[in-house]
PDB file of C-alpha atoms in Angstrom:
ATOM      1  CA  MET A 267      11.610  -1.049 -13.544  1.00 65.00           C
ATOM      2  CA  ARG A 268      12.266   2.760 -11.987  1.00 83.00           C
ATOM      3  CA  THR A 269      12.318   3.062  -8.748  1.00 93.00           C
ATOM      4  CA  LEU A 270       9.450   4.357  -6.536  1.00 97.00           C
ATOM      5  CA  ARG A 271       8.937   6.441  -2.966  1.00 98.00           C
ATOM      6  CA  LEU A 272       6.194   3.502  -1.069  1.00 98.00           C
ATOM      7  CA  LEU A 273       4.617   3.977   1.343  1.00 99.00           C
ATOM      8  CA  LEU A 274       3.910   0.833   3.498  1.00 99.00           C
ATOM      9  CA  VAL A 275       1.149  -0.029   5.625  1.00 99.00           C
ATOM     10  CA  GLU A 276       1.091  -2.746   7.641  1.00 98.00           C
ATOM     11  CA  ASP A 277       0.114  -3.264  11.112  1.00 96.00           C
ATOM     12  CA  HIS A 278       2.735  -6.082  11.593  1.00 95.00           C
ATOM     13  CA  LEU A 279       5.742  -4.895  12.376  1.00 94.00           C
ATOM     14  CA  ASP A 280       7.880  -7.847  11.480  1.00 95.00           C
ATOM     15  CA  SER A 281       5.918  -8.836   8.222  1.00 94.00           C
ATOM     16  CA  ALA A 282       6.243  -4.929   7.246  1.00 96.00           C
ATOM     17  CA  GLU A 283      10.340  -4.851   8.107  1.00 96.00           C
ATOM     18  CA  LEU A 284      10.134  -7.782   5.388  1.00 96.00           C
ATOM     19  CA  LEU A 285       8.594  -6.409   2.163  1.00 96.00           C
ATOM     20  CA  ALA A 286      10.481  -3.052   3.029  1.00 98.00           C
ATOM     21  CA  GLU A 287      13.557  -4.807   2.623  1.00 98.00           C
ATOM     22  CA  MET A 288      12.862  -6.616  -0.222  1.00 96.00           C
ATOM     23  CA  LEU A 289      11.422  -3.528  -1.802  1.00 97.00           C
ATOM     24  CA  GLN A 290      14.679  -1.596  -1.187  1.00 98.00           C
ATOM     25  CA  ARG A 291      16.528  -4.652  -2.607  1.00 96.00           C
ATOM     26  CA  HIS A 292      14.299  -4.085  -5.737  1.00 95.00           C
ATOM     27  CA  GLY A 293      15.517  -0.261  -4.990  1.00 96.00           C
ATOM     28  CA  HIS A 294      12.769   1.536  -4.013  1.00 98.00           C
ATOM     29  CA  THR A 295      12.869   4.087  -1.173  1.00 98.00           C
ATOM     30  CA  VAL A 296      10.358   2.575   1.370  1.00 98.00           C
ATOM     31  CA  HIS A 297       8.802   4.320   4.538  1.00 98.00           C
ATOM     32  CA  VAL A 298       6.722   2.040   6.801  1.00 98.00           C
ATOM     33  CA  ALA A 299       3.644   2.626   9.004  1.00 98.00           C
ATOM     34  CA  THR A 300       2.252   0.716  11.612  1.00 98.00           C
ATOM     35  CA  THR A 301      -1.629   2.780  11.557  1.00 98.00           C
ATOM     36  CA  VAL A 302      -3.501   4.708   9.273  1.00 98.00           C
ATOM     37  CA  SER A 303      -2.631   7.768  11.863  1.00 98.00           C
ATOM     38  CA  GLY A 304       1.181   6.719  10.903  1.00 98.00           C
ATOM     39  CA  ALA A 305       0.788   6.746   7.500  1.00 98.00           C
ATOM     40  CA  LEU A 306      -0.561  10.030   7.139  1.00 98.00           C
ATOM     41  CA  GLU A 307       1.877  11.425   8.908  1.00 98.00           C
ATOM     42  CA  VAL A 308       4.435  10.412   6.200  1.00 98.00           C
ATOM     43  CA  ALA A 309       2.127  11.435   3.632  1.00 97.00           C
ATOM     44  CA  GLN A 310       2.270  14.632   4.586  1.00 96.00           C
ATOM     45  CA  ARG A 311       5.592  14.914   4.748  1.00 97.00           C
ATOM     46  CA  GLU A 312       6.905  12.799   2.177  1.00 97.00           C
ATOM     47  CA  VAL A 313       6.398  12.677  -1.603  1.00 96.00           C
ATOM     48  CA  ILE A 314       4.542   9.281  -2.280  1.00 97.00           C
ATOM     49  CA  ASP A 315       4.345   7.587  -5.642  1.00 97.00           C
ATOM     50  CA  VAL A 316       2.450   4.409  -4.230  1.00 98.00           C
ATOM     51  CA  VAL A 317       0.862   2.961  -1.047  1.00 99.00           C
ATOM     52  CA  VAL A 318       0.681  -0.105  -0.544  1.00 99.00           C
ATOM     53  CA  SER A 319      -1.762  -0.935   2.339  1.00 98.00           C
ATOM     54  CA  ASP A 320      -2.884  -3.601   4.378  1.00 97.00           C
ATOM     55  CA  VAL A 321      -6.764  -2.989   5.093  1.00 96.00           C
ATOM     56  CA  GLY A 322      -7.244  -4.492   8.259  1.00 95.00           C
ATOM     57  CA  LEU A 323      -5.598  -1.590  10.547  1.00 97.00           C
ATOM     58  CA  PRO A 324      -5.767  -1.230  14.659  1.00 96.00           C
ATOM     59  CA  ASP A 325      -7.106   2.257  14.023  1.00 97.00           C
ATOM     60  CA  ALA A 326      -9.144   2.831  10.875  1.00 98.00           C
ATOM     61  CA  SER A 327      -9.042   0.605   7.965  1.00 97.00           C
ATOM     62  CA  GLY A 328      -6.724   0.727   4.497  1.00 98.00           C
ATOM     63  CA  TYR A 329     -10.048   1.318   2.665  1.00 98.00           C
ATOM     64  CA  ASP A 330     -10.249   4.475   4.994  1.00 98.00           C
ATOM     65  CA  LEU A 331      -6.492   5.629   4.771  1.00 98.00           C
ATOM     66  CA  MET A 332      -7.041   5.321   0.657  1.00 98.00           C
ATOM     67  CA  ARG A 333     -10.013   7.551   0.798  1.00 98.00           C
ATOM     68  CA  LYS A 334      -8.750   9.814   2.865  1.00 98.00           C
ATOM     69  CA  LEU A 335      -5.254  10.323   1.078  1.00 98.00           C
ATOM     70  CA  ARG A 336      -7.445  10.977  -2.486  1.00 96.00           C
ATOM     71  CA  GLU A 337      -9.138  13.338  -1.187  1.00 95.00           C
ATOM     72  CA  THR A 338      -6.164  15.694  -1.660  1.00 93.00           C
ATOM     73  CA  SER A 339      -4.060  13.830  -4.306  1.00 93.00           C
ATOM     74  CA  THR A 340      -3.872  11.450  -7.218  1.00 92.00           C
ATOM     75  CA  ILE A 341      -1.873   8.859  -5.179  1.00 95.00           C
ATOM     76  CA  LYS A 342      -1.837   5.311  -6.264  1.00 97.00           C
ATOM     77  CA  GLY A 343      -2.899   2.446  -4.076  1.00 98.00           C
ATOM     78  CA  ILE A 344      -2.351  -1.343  -3.951  1.00 98.00           C
ATOM     79  CA  ALA A 345      -4.150  -3.105  -1.249  1.00 98.00           C
ATOM     80  CA  ILE A 346      -3.296  -6.189   0.957  1.00 97.00           C
ATOM     81  CA  THR A 347      -5.986  -8.144   2.551  1.00 93.00           C
ATOM     82  CA  GLY A 348      -6.866 -11.801   3.708  1.00 87.00           C
ATOM     83  CA  SER A 349      -9.103 -12.464   0.798  1.00 82.00           C
ATOM     84  CA  SER A 350      -9.830 -11.970  -2.907  1.00 77.00           C
ATOM     85  CA  GLY A 351     -13.409 -12.030  -3.129  1.00 82.00           C
ATOM     86  CA  ALA A 352     -15.381 -10.036  -5.444  1.00 88.00           C
ATOM     87  CA  GLN A 353     -16.916  -7.865  -2.804  1.00 89.00           C
ATOM     88  CA  GLU A 354     -12.782  -6.761  -1.016  1.00 88.00           C
ATOM     89  CA  VAL A 355     -11.206  -6.616  -4.450  1.00 91.00           C
ATOM     90  CA  GLN A 356     -14.696  -4.178  -5.350  1.00 94.00           C
ATOM     91  CA  ARG A 357     -14.735  -2.716  -1.987  1.00 94.00           C
ATOM     92  CA  GLY A 358     -10.811  -1.351  -2.503  1.00 95.00           C
ATOM     93  CA  ARG A 359     -11.812  -0.024  -6.059  1.00 96.00           C
ATOM     94  CA  GLU A 360     -14.571   1.804  -4.473  1.00 97.00           C
ATOM     95  CA  ALA A 361     -11.947   3.452  -1.654  1.00 97.00           C
ATOM     96  CA  GLY A 362      -9.532   4.513  -4.540  1.00 97.00           C
ATOM     97  CA  PHE A 363      -7.040   1.827  -4.647  1.00 98.00           C
ATOM     98  CA  SER A 364      -6.198   0.557  -8.149  1.00 96.00           C
ATOM     99  CA  ALA A 365      -4.749  -3.459  -7.597  1.00 96.00           C
ATOM    100  CA  HIS A 366      -5.363  -6.039  -5.148  1.00 96.00           C
ATOM    101  CA  LEU A 367      -3.512  -8.415  -3.881  1.00 96.00           C
ATOM    102  CA  THR A 368      -4.198 -11.319  -1.164  1.00 94.00           C
ATOM    103  CA  LYS A 369      -1.795 -12.298   1.825  1.00 91.00           C
ATOM    104  CA  PRO A 370       1.057 -14.022   1.566  1.00 91.00           C
ATOM    105  CA  VAL A 371       2.211 -11.646  -0.777  1.00 92.00           C
ATOM    106  CA  SER A 372       4.534 -12.235  -3.512  1.00 93.00           C
ATOM    107  CA  LEU A 373       7.622  -9.960  -4.233  1.00 93.00           C
ATOM    108  CA  ARG A 374       6.979 -10.771  -7.842  1.00 95.00           C
ATOM    109  CA  ARG A 375       3.530 -10.044  -8.156  1.00 96.00           C
ATOM    110  CA  LEU A 376       3.713  -6.985  -6.461  1.00 97.00           C
ATOM    111  CA  GLU A 377       6.553  -5.627  -8.550  1.00 96.00           C
ATOM    112  CA  GLN A 378       4.536  -6.410 -11.361  1.00 96.00           C
ATOM    113  CA  GLU A 379       1.631  -4.151 -10.303  1.00 96.00           C
ATOM    114  CA  LEU A 380       4.000  -1.494  -9.266  1.00 97.00           C
ATOM    115  CA  GLU A 381       5.302  -1.660 -12.658  1.00 95.00           C
ATOM    116  CA  ALA A 382       1.634  -1.808 -14.356  1.00 95.00           C
ATOM    117  CA  LEU A 383       0.292   1.514 -11.814  1.00 93.00           C
ATOM    118  CA  THR A 384       3.398   3.618 -12.786  1.00 88.00           C
ATOM    119  CA  ARG A 385       3.722   3.097 -16.757  1.00 86.00           C
TER     120      ARG A 385
END
């Protein structure tokens, strides 16, 4: 798998730092944001291959973030939620996410989705 430039958006900083560290060990560059506004700032100044975002964020939803990013780019995204219901998956697809993972996130599954998105 090639190395990617990732934007990880997770409002629980401990979880974000742990996941970022694991992804970095796999060779990826990871930018972490804890809010939608912070994520938009990172996306403006950095080249990002894939957004990995929790959908429950303090200032807006991950769905809002993905819709906003897709207004100006073709960036790919993976939604992270607490539910794997069909409505959550559909809502993510409508917002522009290409994949959906449920918490707790398996690093192996995340790597599989990243590889599938960047082929």
